[in-house]
Coordinates of C-alpha atoms in Angstrom, one line a residue:
Chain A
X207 CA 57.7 10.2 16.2
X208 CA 57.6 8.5 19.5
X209 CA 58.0 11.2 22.4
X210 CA 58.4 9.6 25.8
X211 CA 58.1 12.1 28.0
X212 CA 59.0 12.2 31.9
X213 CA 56.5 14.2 34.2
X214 CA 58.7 14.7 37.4
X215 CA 57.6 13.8 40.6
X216 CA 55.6 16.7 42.3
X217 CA 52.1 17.3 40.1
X218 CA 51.0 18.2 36.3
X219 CA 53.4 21.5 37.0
X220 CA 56.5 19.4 36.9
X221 CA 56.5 19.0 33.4
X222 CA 59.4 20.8 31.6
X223 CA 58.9 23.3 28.9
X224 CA 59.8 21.2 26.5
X225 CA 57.7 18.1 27.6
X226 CA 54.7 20.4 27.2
X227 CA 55.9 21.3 23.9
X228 CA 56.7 17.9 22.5
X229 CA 52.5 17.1 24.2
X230 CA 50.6 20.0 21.9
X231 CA 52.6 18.5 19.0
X232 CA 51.4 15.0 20.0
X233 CA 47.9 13.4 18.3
X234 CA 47.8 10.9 20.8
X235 CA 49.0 10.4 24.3
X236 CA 49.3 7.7 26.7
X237 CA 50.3 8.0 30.0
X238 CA 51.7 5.0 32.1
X239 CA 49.4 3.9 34.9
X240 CA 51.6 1.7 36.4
X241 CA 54.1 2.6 38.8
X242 CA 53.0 6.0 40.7
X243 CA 50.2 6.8 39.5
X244 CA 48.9 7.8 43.3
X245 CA 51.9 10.2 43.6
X246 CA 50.4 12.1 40.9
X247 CA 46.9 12.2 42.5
X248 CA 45.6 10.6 39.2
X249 CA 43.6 7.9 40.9
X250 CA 41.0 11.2 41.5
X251 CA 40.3 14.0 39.1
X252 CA 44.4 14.4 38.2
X253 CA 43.8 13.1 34.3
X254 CA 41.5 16.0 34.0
X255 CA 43.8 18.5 35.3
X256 CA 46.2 16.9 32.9
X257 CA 43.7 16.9 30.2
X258 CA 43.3 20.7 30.8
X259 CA 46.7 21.6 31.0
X260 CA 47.7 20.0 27.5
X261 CA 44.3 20.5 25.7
X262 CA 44.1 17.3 24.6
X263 CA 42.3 13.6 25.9
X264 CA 45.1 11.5 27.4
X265 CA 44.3 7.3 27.3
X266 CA 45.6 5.9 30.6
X267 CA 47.6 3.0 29.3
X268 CA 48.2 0.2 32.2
X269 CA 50.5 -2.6 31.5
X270 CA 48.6 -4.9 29.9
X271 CA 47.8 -2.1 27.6
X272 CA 51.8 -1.6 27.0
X273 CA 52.5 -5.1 26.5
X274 CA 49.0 -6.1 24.6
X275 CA 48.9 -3.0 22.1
X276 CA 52.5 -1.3 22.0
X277 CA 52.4 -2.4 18.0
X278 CA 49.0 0.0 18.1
X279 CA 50.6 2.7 19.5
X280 CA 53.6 2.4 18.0
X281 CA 51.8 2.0 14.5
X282 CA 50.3 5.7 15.2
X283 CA 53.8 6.9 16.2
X284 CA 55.2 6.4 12.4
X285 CA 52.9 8.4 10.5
X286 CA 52.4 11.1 13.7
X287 CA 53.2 12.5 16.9
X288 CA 52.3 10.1 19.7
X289 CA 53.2 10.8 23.5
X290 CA 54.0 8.4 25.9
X291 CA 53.9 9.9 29.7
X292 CA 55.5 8.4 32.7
X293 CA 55.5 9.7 36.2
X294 CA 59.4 10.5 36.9
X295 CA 62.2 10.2 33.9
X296 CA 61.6 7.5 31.6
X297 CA 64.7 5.8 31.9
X298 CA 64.2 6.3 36.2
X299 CA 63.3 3.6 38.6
X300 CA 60.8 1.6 36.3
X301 CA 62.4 1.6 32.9
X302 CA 60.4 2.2 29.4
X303 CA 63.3 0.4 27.2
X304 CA 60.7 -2.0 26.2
X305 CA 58.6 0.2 24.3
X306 CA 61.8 2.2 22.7
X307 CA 63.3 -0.8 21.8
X308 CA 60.1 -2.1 20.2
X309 CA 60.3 1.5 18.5
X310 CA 63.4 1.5 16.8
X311 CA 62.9 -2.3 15.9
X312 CA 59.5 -0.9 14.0
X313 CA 61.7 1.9 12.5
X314 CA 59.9 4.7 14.7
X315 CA 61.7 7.7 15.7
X316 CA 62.4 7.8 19.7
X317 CA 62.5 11.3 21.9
X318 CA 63.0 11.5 25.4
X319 CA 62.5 14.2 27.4
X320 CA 64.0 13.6 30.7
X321 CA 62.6 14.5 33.8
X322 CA 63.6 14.3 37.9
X323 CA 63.4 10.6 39.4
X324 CA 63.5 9.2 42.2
X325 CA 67.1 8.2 41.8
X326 CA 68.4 11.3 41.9
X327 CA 65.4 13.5 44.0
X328 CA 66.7 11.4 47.1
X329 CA 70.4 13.8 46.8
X330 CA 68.0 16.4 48.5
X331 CA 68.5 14.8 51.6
X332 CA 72.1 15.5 51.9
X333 CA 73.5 11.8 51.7
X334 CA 75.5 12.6 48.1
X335 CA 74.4 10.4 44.9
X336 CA 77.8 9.2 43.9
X337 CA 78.2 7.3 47.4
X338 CA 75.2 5.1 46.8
X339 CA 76.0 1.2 45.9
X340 CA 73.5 -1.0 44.1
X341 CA 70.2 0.0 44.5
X342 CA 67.6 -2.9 45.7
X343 CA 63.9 -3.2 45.3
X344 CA 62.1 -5.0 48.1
X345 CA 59.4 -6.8 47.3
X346 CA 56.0 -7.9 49.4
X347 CA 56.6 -10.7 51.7
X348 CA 53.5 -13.6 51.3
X349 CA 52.7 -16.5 53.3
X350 CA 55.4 -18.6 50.7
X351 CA 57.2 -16.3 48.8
X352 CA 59.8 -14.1 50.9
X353 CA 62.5 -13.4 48.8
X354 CA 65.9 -12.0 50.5
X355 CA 68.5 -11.4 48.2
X356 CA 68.3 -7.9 48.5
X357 CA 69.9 -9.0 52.1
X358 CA 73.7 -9.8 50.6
X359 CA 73.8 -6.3 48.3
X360 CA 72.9 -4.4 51.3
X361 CA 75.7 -5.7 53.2
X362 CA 77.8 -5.4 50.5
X363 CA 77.4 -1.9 50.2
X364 CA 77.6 -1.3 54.0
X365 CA 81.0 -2.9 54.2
X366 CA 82.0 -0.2 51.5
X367 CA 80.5 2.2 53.7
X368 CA 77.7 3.2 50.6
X369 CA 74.5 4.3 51.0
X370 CA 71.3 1.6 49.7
X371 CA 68.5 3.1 48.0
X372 CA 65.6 0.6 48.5
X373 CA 62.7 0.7 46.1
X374 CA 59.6 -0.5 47.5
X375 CA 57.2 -2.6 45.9
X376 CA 54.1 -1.3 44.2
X377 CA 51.0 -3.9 43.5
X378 CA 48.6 -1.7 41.4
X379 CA 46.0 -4.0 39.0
X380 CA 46.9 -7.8 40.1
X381 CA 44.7 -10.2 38.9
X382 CA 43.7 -12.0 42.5
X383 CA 44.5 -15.4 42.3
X384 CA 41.4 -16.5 43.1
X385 CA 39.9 -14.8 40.4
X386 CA 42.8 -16.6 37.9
X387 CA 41.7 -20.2 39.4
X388 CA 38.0 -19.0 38.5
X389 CA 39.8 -18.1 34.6
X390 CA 38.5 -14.6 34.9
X391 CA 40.4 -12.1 35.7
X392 CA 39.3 -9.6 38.6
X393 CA 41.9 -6.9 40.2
X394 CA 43.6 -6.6 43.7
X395 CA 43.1 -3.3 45.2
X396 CA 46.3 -1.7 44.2
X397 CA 49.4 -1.4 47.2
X398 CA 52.1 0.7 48.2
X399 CA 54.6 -0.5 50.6
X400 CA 55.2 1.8 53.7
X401 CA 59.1 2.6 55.0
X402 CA 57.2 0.6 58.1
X403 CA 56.8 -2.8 56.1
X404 CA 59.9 -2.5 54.6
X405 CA 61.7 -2.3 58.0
X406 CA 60.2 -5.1 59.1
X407 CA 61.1 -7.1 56.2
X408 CA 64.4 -6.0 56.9
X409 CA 64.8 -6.8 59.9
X410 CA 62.8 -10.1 59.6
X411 CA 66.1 -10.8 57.0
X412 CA 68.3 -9.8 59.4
X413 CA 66.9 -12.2 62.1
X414 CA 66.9 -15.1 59.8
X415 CA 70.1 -14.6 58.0
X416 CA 72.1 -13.2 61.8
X417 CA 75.0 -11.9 59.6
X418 CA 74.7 -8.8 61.0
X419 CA 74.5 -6.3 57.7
X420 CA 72.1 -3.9 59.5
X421 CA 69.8 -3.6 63.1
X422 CA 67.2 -1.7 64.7
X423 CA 70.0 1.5 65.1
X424 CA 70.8 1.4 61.5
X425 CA 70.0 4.9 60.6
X426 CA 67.3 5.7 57.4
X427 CA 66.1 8.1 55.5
X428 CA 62.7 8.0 55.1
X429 CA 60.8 9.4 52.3
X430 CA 57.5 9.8 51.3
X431 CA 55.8 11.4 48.2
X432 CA 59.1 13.0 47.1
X433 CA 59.2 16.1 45.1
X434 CA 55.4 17.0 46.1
X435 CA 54.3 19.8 47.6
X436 CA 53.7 17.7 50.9
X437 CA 57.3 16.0 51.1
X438 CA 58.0 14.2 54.4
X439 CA 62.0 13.3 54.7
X440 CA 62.8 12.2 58.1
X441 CA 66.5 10.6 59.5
X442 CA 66.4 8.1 62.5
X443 CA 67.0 4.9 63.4
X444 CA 64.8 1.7 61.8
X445 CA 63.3 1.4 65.3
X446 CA 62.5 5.1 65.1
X447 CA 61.2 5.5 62.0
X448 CA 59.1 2.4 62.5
X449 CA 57.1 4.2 64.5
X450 CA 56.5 7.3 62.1
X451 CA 53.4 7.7 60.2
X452 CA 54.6 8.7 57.0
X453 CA 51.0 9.2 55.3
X454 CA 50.2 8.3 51.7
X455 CA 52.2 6.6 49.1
X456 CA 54.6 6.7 47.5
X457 CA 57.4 5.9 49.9
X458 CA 61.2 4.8 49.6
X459 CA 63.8 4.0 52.3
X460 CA 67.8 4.6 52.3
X461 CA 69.9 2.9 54.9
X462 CA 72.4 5.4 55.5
X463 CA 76.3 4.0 54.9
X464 CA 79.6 6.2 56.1
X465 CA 78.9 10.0 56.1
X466 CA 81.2 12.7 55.1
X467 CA 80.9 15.6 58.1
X468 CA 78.9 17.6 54.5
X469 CA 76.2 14.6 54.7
X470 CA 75.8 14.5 58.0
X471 CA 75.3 18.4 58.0
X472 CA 72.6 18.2 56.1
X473 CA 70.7 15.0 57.4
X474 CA 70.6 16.3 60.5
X475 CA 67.9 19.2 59.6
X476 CA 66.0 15.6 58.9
X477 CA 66.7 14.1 62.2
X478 CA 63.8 13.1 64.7
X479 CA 65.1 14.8 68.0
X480 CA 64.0 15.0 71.8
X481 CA 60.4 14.3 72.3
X482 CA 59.2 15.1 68.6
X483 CA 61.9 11.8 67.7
X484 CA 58.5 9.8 69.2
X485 CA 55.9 11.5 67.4
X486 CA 55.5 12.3 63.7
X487 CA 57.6 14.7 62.0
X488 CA 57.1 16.6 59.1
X489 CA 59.9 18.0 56.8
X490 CA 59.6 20.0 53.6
X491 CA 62.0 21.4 51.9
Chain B
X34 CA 62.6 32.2 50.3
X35 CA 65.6 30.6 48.5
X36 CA 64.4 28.5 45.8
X37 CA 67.0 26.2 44.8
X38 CA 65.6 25.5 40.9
X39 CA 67.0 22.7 38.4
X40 CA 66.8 23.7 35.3
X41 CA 67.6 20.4 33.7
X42 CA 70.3 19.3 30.9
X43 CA 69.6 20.7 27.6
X44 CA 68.4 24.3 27.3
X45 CA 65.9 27.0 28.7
X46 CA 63.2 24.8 27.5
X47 CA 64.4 22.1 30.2
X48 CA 63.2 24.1 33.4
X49 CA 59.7 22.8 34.5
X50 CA 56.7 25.0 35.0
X51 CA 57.0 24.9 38.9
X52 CA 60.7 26.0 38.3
X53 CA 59.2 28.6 36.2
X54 CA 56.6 29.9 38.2
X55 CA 59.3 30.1 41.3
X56 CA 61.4 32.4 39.2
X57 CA 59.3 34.8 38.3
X58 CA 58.2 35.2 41.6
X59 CA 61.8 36.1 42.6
X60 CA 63.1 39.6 43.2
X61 CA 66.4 38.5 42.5
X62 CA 67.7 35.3 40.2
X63 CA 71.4 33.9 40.4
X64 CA 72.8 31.0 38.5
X65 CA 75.7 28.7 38.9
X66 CA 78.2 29.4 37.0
X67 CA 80.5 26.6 38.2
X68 CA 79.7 23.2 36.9
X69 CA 78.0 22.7 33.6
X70 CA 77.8 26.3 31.9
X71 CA 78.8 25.7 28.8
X72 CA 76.7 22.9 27.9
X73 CA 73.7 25.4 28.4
X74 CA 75.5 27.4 25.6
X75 CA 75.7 30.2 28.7
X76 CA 79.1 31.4 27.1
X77 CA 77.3 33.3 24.3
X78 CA 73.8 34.6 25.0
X79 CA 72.6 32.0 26.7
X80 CA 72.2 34.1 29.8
X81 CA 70.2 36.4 27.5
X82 CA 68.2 33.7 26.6
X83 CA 67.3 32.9 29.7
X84 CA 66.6 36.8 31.0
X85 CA 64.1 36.8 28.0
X86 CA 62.2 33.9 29.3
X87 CA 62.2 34.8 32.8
X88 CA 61.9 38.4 31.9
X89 CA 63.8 39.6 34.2
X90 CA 68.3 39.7 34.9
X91 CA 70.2 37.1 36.0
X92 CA 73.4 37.4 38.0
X93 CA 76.2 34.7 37.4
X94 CA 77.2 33.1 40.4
X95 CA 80.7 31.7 40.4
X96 CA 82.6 29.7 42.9
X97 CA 83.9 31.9 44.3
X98 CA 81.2 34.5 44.8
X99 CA 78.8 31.4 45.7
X100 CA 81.4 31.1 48.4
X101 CA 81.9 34.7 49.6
X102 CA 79.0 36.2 48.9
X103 CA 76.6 33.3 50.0
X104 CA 75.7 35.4 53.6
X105 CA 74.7 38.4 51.2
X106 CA 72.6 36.4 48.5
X107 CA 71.1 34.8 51.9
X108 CA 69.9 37.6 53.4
X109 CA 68.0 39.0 50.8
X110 CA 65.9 35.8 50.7
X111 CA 64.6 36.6 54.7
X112 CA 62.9 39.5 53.2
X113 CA 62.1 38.5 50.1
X114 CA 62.2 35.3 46.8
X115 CA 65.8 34.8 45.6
X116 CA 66.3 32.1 43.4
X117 CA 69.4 30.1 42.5
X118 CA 69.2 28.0 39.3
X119 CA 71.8 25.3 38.8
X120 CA 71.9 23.2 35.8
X121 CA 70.9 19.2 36.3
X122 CA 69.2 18.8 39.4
X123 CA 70.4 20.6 42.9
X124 CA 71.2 17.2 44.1
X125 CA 73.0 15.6 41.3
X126 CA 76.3 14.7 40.4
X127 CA 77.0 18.5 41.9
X128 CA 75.8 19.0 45.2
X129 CA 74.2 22.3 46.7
X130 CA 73.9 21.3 50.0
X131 CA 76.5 23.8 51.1
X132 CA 74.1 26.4 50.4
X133 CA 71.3 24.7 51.9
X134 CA 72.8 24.2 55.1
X135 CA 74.1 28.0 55.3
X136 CA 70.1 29.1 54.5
X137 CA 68.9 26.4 57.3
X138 CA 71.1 27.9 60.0
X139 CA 70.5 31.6 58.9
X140 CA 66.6 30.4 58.9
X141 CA 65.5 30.7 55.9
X142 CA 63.5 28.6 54.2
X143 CA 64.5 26.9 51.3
X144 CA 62.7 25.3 48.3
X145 CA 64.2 22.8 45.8
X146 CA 62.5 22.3 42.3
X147 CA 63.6 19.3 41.1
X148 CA 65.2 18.4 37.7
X149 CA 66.7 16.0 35.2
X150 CA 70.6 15.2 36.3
X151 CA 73.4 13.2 34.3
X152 CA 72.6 10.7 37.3
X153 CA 69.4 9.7 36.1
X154 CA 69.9 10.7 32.5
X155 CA 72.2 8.2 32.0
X156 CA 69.5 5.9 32.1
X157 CA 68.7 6.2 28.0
X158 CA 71.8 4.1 27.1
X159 CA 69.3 1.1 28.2
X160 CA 71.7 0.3 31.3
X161 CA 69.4 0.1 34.6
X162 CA 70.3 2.8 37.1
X163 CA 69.8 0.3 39.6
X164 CA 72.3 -1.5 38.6
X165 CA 75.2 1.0 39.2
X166 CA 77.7 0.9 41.5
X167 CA 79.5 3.6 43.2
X168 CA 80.4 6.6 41.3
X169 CA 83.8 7.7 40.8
X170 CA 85.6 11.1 39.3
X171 CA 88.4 11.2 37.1
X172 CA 90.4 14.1 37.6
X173 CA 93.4 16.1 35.4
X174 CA 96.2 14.6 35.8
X175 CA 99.7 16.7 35.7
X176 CA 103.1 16.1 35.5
X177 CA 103.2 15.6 39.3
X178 CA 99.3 14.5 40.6
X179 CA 97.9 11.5 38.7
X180 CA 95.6 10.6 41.6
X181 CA 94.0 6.8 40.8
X182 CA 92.0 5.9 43.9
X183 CA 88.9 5.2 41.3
X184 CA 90.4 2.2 40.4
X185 CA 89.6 0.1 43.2
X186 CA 86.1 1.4 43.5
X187 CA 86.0 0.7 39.2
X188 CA 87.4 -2.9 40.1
X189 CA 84.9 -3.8 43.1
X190 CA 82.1 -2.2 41.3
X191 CA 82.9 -5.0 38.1
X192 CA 83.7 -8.0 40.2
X193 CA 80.3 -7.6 40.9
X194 CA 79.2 -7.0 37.6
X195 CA 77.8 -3.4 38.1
X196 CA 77.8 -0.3 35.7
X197 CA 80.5 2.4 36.9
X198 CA 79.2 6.2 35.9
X199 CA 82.6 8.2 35.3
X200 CA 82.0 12.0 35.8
X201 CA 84.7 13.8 34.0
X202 CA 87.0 17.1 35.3
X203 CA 85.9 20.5 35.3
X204 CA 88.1 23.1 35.3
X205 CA 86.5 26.1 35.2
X206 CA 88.1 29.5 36.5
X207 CA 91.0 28.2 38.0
X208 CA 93.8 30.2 38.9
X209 CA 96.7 30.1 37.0
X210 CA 99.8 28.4 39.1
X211 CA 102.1 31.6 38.1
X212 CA 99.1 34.0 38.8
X213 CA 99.2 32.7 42.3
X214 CA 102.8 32.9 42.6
X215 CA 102.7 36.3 41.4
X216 CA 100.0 36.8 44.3
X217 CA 97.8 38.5 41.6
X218 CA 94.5 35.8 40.1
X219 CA 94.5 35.0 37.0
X220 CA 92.2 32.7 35.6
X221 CA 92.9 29.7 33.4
X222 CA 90.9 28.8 30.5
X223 CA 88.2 26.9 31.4
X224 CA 89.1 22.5 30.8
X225 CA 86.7 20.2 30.2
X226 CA 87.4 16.6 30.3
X227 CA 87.1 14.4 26.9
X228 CA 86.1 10.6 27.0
X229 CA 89.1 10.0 24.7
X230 CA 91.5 11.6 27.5
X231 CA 89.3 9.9 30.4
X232 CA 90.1 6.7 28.4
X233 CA 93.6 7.3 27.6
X234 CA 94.2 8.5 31.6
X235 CA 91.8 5.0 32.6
X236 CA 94.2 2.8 30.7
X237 CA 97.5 4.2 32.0
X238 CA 96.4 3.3 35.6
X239 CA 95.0 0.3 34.5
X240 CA 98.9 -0.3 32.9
X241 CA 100.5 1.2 35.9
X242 CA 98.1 -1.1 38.7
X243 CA 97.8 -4.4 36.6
X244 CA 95.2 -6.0 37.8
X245 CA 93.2 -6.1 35.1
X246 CA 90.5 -4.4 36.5
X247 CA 89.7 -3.5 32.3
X248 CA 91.5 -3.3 29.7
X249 CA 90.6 -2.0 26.0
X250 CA 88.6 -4.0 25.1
X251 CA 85.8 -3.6 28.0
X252 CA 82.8 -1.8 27.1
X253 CA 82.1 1.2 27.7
X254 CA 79.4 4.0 26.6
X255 CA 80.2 7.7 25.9
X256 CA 77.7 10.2 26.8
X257 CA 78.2 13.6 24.9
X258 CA 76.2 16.8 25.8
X259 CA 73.5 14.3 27.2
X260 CA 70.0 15.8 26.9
X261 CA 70.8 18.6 24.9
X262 CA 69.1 18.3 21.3
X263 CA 72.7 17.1 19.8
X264 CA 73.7 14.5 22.6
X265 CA 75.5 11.8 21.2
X266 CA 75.7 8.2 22.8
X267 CA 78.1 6.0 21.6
X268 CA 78.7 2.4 23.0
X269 CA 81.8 0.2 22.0
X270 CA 85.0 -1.1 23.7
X271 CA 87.5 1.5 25.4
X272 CA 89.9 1.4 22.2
X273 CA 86.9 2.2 20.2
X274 CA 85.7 4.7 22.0
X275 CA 89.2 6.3 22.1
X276 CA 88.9 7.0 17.9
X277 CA 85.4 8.5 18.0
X278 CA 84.7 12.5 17.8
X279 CA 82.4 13.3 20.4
X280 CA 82.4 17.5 19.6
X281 CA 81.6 20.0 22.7
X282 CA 82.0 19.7 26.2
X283 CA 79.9 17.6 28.2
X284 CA 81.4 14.7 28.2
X285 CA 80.6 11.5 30.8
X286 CA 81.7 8.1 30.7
X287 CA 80.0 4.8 31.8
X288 CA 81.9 1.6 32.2
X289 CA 79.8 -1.1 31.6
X290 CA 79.6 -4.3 34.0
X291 CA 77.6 -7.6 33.4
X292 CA 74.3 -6.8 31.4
X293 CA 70.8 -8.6 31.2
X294 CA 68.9 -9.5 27.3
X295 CA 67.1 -5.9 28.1
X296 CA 70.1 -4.3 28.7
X297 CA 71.9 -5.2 25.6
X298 CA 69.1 -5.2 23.3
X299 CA 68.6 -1.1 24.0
X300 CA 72.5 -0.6 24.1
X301 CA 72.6 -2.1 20.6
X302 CA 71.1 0.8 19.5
X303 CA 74.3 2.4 20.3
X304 CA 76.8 0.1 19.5
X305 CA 79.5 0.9 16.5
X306 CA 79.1 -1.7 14.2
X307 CA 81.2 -2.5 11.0
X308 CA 83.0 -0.2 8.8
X309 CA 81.4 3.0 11.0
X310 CA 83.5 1.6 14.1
X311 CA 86.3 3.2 13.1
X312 CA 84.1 6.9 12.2
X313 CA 82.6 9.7 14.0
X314 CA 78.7 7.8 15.1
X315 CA 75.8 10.2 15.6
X316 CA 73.1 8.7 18.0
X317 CA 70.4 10.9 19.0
X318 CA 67.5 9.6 20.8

């Protein structure tokens, strides 16, 4: 049996009952180390604390792992228990279908135990989860490659009056591609895009593409490290929240569509106001 | 301290060990009664269940008394931990932000332990949650309210080739019509929505509007009791769909728009193929 199992968002406490459960069964676990890794804190000692926890080793499994030696895992996973972890629900923002459908192909049983995401931790914020549209990821500009098509489905959903969810991009282990031209591969230092960068791709789009989807007094929601102890959700404009320091990964944006009066109850406890709308602004909740 | 605690979509063992460690820390521990009861078994001892783990009572929150009695349940959580547990997340396809707004203004802080919803769950059929459109709600219809507004947002949402996510009616302690005319409440029993009458209701405005936004032969998936140990997820067109047995209450209902390789390879999985297309289909995964 193959149980992929989602941790939450917060720390090694968001686990459910039954994730921890399905992990003392397991012989082996993995846990994905490629998508938010950071949020869990695992980059330092947070694989021990893990390790602790469940009372077992845990083999951090990056994608080249996942892609190069699924068949390995998966061979384990018929004649045992074998635990797969990812950060958030399995089926959240980054999707694990790969490895199920690799599963069932290979006649291995598939759990999932589900988990809080992304996708739906953002509802705490007030703007309500069945008036988002199509959610976008936004990607990190380069010198040659800056990709806008994200532009048109934000504007579609803002003449609908939805809400955007924007995902934003996450570079951890890149091979440089100097070190590719050299034929042996070295690693990038991993990055997180900030709410910051992402507005100023935005409205970099906006000033090329002048269709007027979005401006500088579009409001956002701003969140960083959602669903851990030190959540920061602030509401304001993209110029204002340009100029909030929103600390350590991982971040998302939402560029807020029509609000119902119930919404706009509720993102107002996130609002930057008066003097403190200049300055950084923390909000927990 | 309000704590506002998911306790995910299956059973007890769904709430995670920060939701755990905020209940027991609460003097007093309500629950929602309103949405998605019954697919926590809550009708028999499921409340027992859950006074066992938490070793301590539980009070059952409806509507009604979330709505009356809110200022009361408030104000014991100045002085002291209350918690209210909700089934999903707080934030998902029901929101809680009512209650949240009432604690803010009354001051009191609030805490939300995040969960699994049917937003995110959804996920496992191998359709990406980012590409959803908006979400719509299909209501009872009666002799005399057939309300059909979710078409257009079904037919934008599939000109564009995006997944619709179909939340199905609740009716739970509604007062009867004649009770109210008789100016005494009585309560109704409680309705839940099937996919077979979400389908048959889907068609008959599709019939009624004609403008072939679907028709039976678009594909759907059926989500029953998602997350729970016996979900079942079944994939096929609508007049498939329409002959298949999905047993107990929860039911949801995703209409599916233009899909990528990935997409359909996991859905596959799910599909009704030959002679058991016309049968009851068990999928658990």
């Amino acid at each position: 049996m193959l149980y992929i199992i989602g941790l939450g968002l917060g720390d090694e406490r968001d686990i459910t009952l039954r994730g921890l459960e399905a992990v003392k069964k397991c012989s082996k676990v993995f846990i994905e180390a490629y998508t938010s890794l950071l949020s869990f804190g695992l980059s330092s000692n947070g694989l021990s604390t893990l390790e602790n926890l469940y009372g077992k080793p845990i083999t951090l499994a990056d994608r080249e792992m996942v892609e190069e030696k699924a068949d390995d895992i998966l061979s384990d996973a018929r004649h045992s228990d074998v635990g797969f972890l990812v950060v958030g629900d399995p089926f959240g923002a980054t999707t694990h279908s790969d490895l199920v459908v690799r599963a069932k192909k290979l006649g291995v049983d598939v759990k999932v135990v589900h988990n809080a995401s992304v996708m739906n931790a953002i509802g705490i914020c007030g703007l309500q989860l069945y008036r988002y549209g199509e959610t976008i990821s936004i990607p990190f500009f380069t010198e040659t490659w800056r990709p806008d098509s994200f532009y048109e489905k934000i504007q579609r959903n803002r003449v609908l009056g939805l809400h955007t969810l924007c995902l934003l991009d996450i570079r951890v282990k890149e091979p440089s591609l100097e070190s590719l031209c050299r034929g042996k591969k070295q690693y990038e230092p991993p990055r997180y895009m900030t709410i910051n960068t992402a507005i100023e791709q935005l409205l970099e789009v906006e000033q090329m593409r002048g269709e007027s989807a979005f401006c500088e007094d579009t409001d956002c929601v701003g969140f960083a490290r959602l669903g851990s102890e030190d959540q920061m959700i602030v509401a304001g404009s993209m110029r204002q929240l340009l100029k909030v320091d929103f600390g350590a990964p991982l971040h998302c944006l939402v560029i807020v569509g029509k609000t119902h009066p119930v919404e706009e109850e509720m993102l107002d406890f996130y609002k930057l106001k008066g003097e403190s709308a200049e300055s950084k602004h923390n909000q927990t909740a």
